[in-house]
PDB file of C-alpha atoms in Angstrom:
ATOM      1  CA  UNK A  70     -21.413  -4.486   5.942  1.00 91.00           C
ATOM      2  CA  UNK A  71     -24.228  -4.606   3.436  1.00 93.00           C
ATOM      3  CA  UNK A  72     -27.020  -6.946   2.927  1.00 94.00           C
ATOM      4  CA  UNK A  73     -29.236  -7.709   0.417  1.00 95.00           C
ATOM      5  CA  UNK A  74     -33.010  -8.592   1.689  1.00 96.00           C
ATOM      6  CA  UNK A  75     -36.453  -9.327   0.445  1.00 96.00           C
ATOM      7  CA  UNK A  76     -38.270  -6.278   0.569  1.00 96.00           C
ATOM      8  CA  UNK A  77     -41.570  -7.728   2.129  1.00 94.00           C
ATOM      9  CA  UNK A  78     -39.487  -8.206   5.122  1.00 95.00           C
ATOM     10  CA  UNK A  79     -39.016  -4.548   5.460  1.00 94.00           C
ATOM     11  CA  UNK A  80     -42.098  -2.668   4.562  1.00 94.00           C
ATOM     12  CA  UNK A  81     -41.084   0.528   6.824  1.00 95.00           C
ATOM     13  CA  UNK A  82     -38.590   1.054   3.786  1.00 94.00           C
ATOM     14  CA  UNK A  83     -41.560   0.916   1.145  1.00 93.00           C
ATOM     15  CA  UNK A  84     -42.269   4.688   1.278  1.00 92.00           C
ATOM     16  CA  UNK A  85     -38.122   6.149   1.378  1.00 93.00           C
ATOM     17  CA  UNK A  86     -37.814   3.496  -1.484  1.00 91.00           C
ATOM     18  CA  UNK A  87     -40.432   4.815  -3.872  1.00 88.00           C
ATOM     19  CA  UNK A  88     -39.453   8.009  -3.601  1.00 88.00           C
ATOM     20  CA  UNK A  89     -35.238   7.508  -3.514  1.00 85.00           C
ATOM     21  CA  UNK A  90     -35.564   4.728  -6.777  1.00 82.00           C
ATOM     22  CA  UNK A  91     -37.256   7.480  -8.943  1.00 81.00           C
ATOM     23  CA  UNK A  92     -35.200  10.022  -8.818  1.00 79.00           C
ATOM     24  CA  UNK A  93     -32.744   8.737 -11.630  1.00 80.00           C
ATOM     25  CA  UNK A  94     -35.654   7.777 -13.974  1.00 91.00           C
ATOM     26  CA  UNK A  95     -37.100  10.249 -16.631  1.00 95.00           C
ATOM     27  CA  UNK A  96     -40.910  10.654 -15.815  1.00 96.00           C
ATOM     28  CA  UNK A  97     -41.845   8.865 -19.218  1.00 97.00           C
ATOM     29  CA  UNK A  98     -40.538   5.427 -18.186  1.00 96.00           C
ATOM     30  CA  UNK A  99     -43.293   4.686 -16.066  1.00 95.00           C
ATOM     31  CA  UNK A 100     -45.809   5.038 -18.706  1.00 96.00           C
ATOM     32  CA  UNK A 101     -45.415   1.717 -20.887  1.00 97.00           C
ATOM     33  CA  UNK A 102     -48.518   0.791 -21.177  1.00 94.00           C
ATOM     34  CA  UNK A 103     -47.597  -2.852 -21.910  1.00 96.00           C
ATOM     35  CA  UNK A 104     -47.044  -3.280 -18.528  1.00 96.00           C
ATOM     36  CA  UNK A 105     -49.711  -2.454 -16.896  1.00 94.00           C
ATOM     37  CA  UNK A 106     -51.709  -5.704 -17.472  1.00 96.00           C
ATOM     38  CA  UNK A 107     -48.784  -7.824 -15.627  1.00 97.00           C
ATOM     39  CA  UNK A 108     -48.027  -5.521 -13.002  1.00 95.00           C
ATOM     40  CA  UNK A 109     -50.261  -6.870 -10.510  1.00 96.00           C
ATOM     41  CA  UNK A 110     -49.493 -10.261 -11.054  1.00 97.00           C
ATOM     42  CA  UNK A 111     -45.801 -10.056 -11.514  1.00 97.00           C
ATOM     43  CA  UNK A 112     -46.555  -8.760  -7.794  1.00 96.00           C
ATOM     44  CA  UNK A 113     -48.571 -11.155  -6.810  1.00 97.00           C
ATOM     45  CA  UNK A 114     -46.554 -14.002  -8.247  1.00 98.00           C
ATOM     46  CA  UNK A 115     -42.924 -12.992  -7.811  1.00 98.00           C
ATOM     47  CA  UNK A 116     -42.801 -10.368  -4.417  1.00 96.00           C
ATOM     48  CA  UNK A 117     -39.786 -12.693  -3.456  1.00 96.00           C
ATOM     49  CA  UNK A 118     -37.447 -11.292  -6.018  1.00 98.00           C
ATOM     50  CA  UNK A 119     -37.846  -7.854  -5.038  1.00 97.00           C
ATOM     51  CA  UNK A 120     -34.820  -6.829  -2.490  1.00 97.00           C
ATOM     52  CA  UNK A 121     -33.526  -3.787  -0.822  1.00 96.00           C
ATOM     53  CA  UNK A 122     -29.726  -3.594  -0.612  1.00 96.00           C
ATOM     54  CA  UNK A 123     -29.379  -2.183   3.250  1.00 96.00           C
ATOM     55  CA  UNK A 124     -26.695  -1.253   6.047  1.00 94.00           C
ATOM     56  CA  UNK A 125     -26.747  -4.250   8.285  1.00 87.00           C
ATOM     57  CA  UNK A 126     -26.288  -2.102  11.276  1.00 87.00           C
ATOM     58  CA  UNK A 127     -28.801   0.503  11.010  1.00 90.00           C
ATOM     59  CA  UNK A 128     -30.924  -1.040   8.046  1.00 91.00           C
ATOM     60  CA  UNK A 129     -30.266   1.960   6.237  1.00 94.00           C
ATOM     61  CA  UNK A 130     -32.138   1.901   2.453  1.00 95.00           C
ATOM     62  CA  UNK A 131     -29.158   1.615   0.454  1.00 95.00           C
ATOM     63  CA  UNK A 132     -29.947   0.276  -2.862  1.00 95.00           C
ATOM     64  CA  UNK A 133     -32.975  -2.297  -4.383  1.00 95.00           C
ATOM     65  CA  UNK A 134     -33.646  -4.124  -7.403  1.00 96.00           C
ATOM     66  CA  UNK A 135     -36.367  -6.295  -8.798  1.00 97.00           C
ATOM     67  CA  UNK A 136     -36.430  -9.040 -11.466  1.00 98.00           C
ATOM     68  CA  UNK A 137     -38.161 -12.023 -12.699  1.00 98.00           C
ATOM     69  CA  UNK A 138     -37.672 -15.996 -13.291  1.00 98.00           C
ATOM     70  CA  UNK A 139     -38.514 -17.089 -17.059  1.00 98.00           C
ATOM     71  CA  UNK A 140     -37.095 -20.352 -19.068  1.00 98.00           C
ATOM     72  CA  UNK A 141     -34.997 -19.413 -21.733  1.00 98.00           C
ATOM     73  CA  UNK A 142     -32.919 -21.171 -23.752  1.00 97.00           C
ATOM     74  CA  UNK A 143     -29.511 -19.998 -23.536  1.00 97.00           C
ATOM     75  CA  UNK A 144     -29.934 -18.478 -27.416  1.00 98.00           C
ATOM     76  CA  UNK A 145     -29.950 -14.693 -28.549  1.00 98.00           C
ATOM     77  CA  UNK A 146     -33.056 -15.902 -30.654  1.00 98.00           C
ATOM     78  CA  UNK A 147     -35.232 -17.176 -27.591  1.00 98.00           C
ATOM     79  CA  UNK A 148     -34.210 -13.987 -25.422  1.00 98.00           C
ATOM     80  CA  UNK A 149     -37.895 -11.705 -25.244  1.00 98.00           C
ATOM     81  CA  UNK A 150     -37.756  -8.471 -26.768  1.00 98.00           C
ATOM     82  CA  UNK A 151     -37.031  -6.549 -24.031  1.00 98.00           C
ATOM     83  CA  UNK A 152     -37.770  -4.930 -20.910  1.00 98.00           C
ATOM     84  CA  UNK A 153     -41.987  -5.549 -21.377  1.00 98.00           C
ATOM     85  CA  UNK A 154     -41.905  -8.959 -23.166  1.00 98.00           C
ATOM     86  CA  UNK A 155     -40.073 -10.265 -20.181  1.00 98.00           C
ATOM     87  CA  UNK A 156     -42.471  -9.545 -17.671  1.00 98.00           C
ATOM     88  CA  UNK A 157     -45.275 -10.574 -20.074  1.00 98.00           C
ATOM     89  CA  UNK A 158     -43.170 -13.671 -20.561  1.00 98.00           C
ATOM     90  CA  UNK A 159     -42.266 -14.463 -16.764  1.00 98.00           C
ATOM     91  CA  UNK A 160     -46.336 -14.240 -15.546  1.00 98.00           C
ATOM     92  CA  UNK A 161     -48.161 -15.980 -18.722  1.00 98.00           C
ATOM     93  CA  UNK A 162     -45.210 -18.923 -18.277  1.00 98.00           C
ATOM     94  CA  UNK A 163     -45.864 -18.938 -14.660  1.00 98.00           C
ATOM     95  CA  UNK A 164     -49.320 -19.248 -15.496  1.00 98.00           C
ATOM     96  CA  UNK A 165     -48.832 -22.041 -17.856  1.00 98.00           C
ATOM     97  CA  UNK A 166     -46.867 -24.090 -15.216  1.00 98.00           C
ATOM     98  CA  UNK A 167     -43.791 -23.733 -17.241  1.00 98.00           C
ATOM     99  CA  UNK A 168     -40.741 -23.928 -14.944  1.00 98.00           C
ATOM    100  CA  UNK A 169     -38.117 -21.314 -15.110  1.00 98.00           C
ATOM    101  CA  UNK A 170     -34.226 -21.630 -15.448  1.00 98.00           C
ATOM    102  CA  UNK A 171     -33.129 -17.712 -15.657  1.00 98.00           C
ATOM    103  CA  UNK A 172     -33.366 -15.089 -13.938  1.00 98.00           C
ATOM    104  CA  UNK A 173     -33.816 -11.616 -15.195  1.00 98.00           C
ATOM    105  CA  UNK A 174     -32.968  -8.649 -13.807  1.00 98.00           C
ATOM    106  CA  UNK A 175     -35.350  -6.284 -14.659  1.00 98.00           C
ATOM    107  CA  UNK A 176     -33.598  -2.869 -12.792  1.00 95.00           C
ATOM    108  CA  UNK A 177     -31.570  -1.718  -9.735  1.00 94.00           C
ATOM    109  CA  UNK A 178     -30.927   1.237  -8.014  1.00 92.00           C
ATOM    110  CA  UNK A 179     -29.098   2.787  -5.840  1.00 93.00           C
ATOM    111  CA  UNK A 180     -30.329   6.350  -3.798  1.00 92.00           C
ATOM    112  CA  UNK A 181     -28.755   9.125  -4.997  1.00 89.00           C
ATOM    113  CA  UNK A 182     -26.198  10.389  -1.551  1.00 90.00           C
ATOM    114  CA  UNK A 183     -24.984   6.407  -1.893  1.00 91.00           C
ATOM    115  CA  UNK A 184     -23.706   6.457  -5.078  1.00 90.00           C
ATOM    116  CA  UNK A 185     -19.935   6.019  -6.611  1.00 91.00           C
ATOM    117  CA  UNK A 186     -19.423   3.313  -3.653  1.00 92.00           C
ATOM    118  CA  UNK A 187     -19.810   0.184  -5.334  1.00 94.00           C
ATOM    119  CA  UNK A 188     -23.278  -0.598  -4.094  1.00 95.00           C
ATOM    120  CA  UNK A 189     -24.516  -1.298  -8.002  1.00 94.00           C
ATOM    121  CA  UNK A 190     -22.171  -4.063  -7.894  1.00 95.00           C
ATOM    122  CA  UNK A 191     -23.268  -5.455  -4.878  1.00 96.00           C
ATOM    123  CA  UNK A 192     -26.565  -5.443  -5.747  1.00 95.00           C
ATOM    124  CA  UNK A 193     -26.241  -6.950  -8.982  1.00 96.00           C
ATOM    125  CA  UNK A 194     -23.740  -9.886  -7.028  1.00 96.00           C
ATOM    126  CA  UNK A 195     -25.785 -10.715  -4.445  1.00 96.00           C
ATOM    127  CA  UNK A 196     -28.929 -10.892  -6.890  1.00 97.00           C
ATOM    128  CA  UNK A 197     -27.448 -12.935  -9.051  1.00 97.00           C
ATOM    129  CA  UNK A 198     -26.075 -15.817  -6.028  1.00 96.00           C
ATOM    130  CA  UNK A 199     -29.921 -15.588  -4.537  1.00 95.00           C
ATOM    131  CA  UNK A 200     -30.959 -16.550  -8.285  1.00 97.00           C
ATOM    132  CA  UNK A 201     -28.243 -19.471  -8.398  1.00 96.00           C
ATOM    133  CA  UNK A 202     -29.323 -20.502  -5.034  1.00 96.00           C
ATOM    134  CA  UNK A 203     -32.800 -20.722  -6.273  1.00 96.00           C
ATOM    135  CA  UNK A 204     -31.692 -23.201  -8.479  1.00 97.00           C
ATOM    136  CA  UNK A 205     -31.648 -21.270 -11.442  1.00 98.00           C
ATOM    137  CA  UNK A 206     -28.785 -21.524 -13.764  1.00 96.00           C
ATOM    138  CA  UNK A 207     -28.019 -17.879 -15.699  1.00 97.00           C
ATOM    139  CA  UNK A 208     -29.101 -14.533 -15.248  1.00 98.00           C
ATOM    140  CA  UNK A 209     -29.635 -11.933 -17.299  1.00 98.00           C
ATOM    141  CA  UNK A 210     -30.892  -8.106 -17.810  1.00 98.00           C
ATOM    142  CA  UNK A 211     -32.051  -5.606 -20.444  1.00 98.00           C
ATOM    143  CA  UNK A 212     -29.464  -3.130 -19.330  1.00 98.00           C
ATOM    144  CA  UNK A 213     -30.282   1.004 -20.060  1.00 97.00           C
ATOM    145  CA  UNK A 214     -27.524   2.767 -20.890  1.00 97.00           C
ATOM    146  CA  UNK A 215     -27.056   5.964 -19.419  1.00 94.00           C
ATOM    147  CA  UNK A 216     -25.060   7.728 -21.734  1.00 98.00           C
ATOM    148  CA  UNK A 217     -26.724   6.552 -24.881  1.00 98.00           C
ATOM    149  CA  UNK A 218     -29.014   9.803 -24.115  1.00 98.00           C
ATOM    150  CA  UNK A 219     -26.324  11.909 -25.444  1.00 98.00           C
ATOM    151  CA  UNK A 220     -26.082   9.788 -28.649  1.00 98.00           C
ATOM    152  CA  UNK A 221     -30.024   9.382 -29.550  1.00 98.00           C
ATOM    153  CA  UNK A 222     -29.632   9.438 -32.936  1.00 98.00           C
ATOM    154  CA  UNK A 223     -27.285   6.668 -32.542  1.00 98.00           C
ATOM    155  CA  UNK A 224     -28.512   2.977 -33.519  1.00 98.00           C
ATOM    156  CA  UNK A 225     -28.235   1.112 -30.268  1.00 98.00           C
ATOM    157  CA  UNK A 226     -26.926  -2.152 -32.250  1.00 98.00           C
ATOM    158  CA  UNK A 227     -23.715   0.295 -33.295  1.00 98.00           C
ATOM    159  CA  UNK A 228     -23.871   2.207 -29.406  1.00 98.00           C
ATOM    160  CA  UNK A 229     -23.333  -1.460 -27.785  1.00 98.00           C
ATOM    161  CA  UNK A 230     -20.084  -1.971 -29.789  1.00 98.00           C
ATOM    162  CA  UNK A 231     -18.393   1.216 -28.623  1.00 98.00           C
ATOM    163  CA  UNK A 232     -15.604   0.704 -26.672  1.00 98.00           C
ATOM    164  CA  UNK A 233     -13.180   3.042 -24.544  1.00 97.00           C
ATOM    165  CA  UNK A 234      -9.331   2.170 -25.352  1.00 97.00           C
ATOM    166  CA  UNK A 235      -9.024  -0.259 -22.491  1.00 97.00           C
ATOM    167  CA  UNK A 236     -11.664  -2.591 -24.458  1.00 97.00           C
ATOM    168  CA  UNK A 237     -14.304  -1.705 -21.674  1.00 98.00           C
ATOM    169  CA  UNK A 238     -17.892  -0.032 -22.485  1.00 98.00           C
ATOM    170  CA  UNK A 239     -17.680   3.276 -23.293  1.00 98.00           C
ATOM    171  CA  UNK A 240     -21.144   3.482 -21.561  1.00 98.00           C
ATOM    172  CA  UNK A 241     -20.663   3.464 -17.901  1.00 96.00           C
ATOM    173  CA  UNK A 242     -23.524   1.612 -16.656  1.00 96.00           C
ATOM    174  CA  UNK A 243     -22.355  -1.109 -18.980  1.00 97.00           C
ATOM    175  CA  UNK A 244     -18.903  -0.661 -17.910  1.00 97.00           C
ATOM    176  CA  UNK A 245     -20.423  -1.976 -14.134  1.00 96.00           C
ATOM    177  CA  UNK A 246     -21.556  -4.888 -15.637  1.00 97.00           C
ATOM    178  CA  UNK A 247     -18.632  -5.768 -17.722  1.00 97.00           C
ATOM    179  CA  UNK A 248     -16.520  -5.378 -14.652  1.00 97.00           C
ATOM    180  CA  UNK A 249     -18.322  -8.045 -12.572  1.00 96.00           C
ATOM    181  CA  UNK A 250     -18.666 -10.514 -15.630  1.00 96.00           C
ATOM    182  CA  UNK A 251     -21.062  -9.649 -17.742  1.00 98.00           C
ATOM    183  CA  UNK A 252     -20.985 -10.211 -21.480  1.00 98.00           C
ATOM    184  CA  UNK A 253     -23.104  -8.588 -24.236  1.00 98.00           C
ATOM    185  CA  UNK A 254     -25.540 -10.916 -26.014  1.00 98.00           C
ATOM    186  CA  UNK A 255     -27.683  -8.546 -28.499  1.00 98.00           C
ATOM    187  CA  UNK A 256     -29.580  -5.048 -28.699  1.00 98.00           C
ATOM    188  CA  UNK A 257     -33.275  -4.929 -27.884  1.00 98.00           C
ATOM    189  CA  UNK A 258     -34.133  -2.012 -30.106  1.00 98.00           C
ATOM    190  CA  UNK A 259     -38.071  -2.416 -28.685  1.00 97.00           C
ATOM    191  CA  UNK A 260     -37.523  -2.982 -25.047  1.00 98.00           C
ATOM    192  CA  UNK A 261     -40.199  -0.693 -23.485  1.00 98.00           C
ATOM    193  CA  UNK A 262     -42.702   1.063 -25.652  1.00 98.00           C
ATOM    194  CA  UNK A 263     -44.463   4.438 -24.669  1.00 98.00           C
ATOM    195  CA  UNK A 264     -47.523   6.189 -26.076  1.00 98.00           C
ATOM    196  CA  UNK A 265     -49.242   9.232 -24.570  1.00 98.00           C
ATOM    197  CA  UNK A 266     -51.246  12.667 -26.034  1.00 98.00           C
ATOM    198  CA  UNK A 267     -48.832  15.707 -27.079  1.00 98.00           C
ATOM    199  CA  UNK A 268     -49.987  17.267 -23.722  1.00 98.00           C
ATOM    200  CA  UNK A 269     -48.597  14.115 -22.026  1.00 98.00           C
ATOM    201  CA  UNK A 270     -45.139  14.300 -23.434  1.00 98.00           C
ATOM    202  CA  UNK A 271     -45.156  17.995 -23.051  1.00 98.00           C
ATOM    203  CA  UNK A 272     -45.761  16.834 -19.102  1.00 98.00           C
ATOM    204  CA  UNK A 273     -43.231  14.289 -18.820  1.00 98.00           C
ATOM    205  CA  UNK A 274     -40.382  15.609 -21.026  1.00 98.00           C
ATOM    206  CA  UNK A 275     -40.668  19.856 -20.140  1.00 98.00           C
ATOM    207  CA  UNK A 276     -40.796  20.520 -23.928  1.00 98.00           C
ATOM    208  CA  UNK A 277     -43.447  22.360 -26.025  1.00 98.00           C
ATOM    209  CA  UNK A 278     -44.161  20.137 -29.420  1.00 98.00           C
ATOM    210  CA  UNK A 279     -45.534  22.714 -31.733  1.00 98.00           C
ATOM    211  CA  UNK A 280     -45.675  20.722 -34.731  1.00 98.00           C
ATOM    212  CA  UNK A 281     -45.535  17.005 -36.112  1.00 98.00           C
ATOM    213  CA  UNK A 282     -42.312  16.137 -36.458  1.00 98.00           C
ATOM    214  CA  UNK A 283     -39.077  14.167 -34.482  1.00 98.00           C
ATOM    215  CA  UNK A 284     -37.899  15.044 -31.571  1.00 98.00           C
ATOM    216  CA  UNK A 285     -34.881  14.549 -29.368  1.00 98.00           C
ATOM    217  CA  UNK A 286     -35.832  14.316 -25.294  1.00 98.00           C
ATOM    218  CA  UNK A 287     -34.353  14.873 -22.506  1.00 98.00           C
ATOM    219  CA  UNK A 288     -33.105  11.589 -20.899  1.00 97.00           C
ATOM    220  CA  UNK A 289     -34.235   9.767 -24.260  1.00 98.00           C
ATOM    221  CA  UNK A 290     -32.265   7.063 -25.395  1.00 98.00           C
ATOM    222  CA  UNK A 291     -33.664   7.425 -28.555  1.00 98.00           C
ATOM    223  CA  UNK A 292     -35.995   9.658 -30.532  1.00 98.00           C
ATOM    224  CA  UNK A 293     -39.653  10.600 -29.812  1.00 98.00           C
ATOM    225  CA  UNK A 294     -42.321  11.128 -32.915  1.00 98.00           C
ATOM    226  CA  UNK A 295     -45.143  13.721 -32.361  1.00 98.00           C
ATOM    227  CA  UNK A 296     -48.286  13.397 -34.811  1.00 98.00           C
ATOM    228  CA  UNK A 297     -50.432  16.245 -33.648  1.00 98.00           C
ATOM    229  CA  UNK A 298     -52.892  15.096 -36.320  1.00 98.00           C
ATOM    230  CA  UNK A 299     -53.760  12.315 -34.283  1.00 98.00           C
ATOM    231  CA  UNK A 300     -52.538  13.837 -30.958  1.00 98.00           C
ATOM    232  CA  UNK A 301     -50.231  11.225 -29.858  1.00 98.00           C
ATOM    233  CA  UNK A 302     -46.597  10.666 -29.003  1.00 98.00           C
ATOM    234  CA  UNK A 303     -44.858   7.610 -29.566  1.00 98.00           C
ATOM    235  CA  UNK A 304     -41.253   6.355 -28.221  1.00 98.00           C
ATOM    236  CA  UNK A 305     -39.395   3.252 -28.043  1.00 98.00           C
ATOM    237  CA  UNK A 306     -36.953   2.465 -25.727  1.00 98.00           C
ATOM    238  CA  UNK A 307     -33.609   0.897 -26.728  1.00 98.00           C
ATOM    239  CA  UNK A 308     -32.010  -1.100 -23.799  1.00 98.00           C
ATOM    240  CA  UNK A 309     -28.902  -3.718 -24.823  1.00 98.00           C
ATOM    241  CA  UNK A 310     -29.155  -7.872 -23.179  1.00 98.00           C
ATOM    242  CA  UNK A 311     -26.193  -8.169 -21.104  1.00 98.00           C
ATOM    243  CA  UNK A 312     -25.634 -11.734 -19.176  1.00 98.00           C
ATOM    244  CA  UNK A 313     -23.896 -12.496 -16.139  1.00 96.00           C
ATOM    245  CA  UNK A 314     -24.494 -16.194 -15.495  1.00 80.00           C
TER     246      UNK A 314
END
């Protein structure tokens, strides 16, 4: 049996969980600089919707996820722009004393020797019935794609609408979703937005940039412009709103 927990109740799993949850993410992900004036706050204010999945015999790390309440409307023109704007969104409301009815799911993970067991869909479950329990009334997520890396030249509004013959995503992270509910509301072409020096991306990608110019990435899910003129490297990420409640 499996059970989904708040992670402050377990901090001996802090350190296997920072380094397990990584390992699936391309280095440049965790440089958005948009989020770094919300991280300590989203902390601060919303540690109780950060969960590890574990083994309730052993309380073996399994999986974890993390999210955040906002109020939303229900509309695909009040959803945030993505990934950043919803963390931006979730603190300054919280801030403002606006009261939240949706929960977002920002990401989940599940350690690499665990996977192709079901565990993403257990996580995403029993995330979503803590958020109902809460008293919220939807949940939703700015979902990344996993294949849309082989298809960055690919507009994401066209990538959401690609379906396998069974009518399911083609994408297979999507496909999860689907399965337990989900439905696709709209792309967020702007979801996360990352600037760093040609040396940076040179760091985080394992590519020489010799020139100004477009690039493809490894792991992007879209393109990455170089100026060397002005020595900077500039990538948006594409993620598509999916909503399960």
């Amino acid at each position: 049996m499996y059970e989904l927990i708040p992670v402050a109740t377990a901090p001996e799993l802090d350190e296997e969980a920072e380094r397990r949850f990584v390992e699936d993410w391309p280095e440049f992900i965790f440089h958005d600089e948009g989020v770094a004036p919300y991280r300590e706050r989203r902390i601060e204010y919303f540690r109780d919707w950060e969960f590890y999945l574990v083994d309730s015999d052993d309380r073996r790390l399994i999986a974890g996820c993390w999210g955040v309440p906002i109020a939303w409307d229900g509309t695909v023109a009040d959803l945030p722009g993505g990934f950043t704007d919803s963390l931006a969104r979730s603190v300054e409301s919280y801030e403002a004393g606006v009261v939240p009815d949706t929960f977002v799911l920002m990401a989940a993970a599940v350690r690499n020797d665990e996977q192709g067991k079901g565990h993403a869909g257990r996580v995403i479950t029993a995330v979503k019935e803590q958020a109902l329990a809460r008293g919220l009334t939807r949940m939703i997520a700015p979902v990344r794609p996993t294949s849309k890396s082989q298809y960055p030249l690919i507009d994401i509004a066209e990538f959401m609408t690609w379906t396998r013959d069974d009518g399911l995503p083609l994408d297979p992270w999507l496909r999860t979703h689907v399965r337990l509910g989900a439905t696709l509301l709209a792309p967020a072409p702007a979801s996360q937005t990352m600037t760093g020096s040609v040396a940076d991306w040179e760091k985080w990608t394992g590519m020489a940039f010799p020139a100004t110019g477009t690039y493809v990435i490894p792991d992007g899910l879209t393109t990455l412009t170089i100026d060397r003129a002005t020595d900077t490297g500039h990538y948006q990420e594409p993620n598509i709103w999916l909503r399960h409640a």
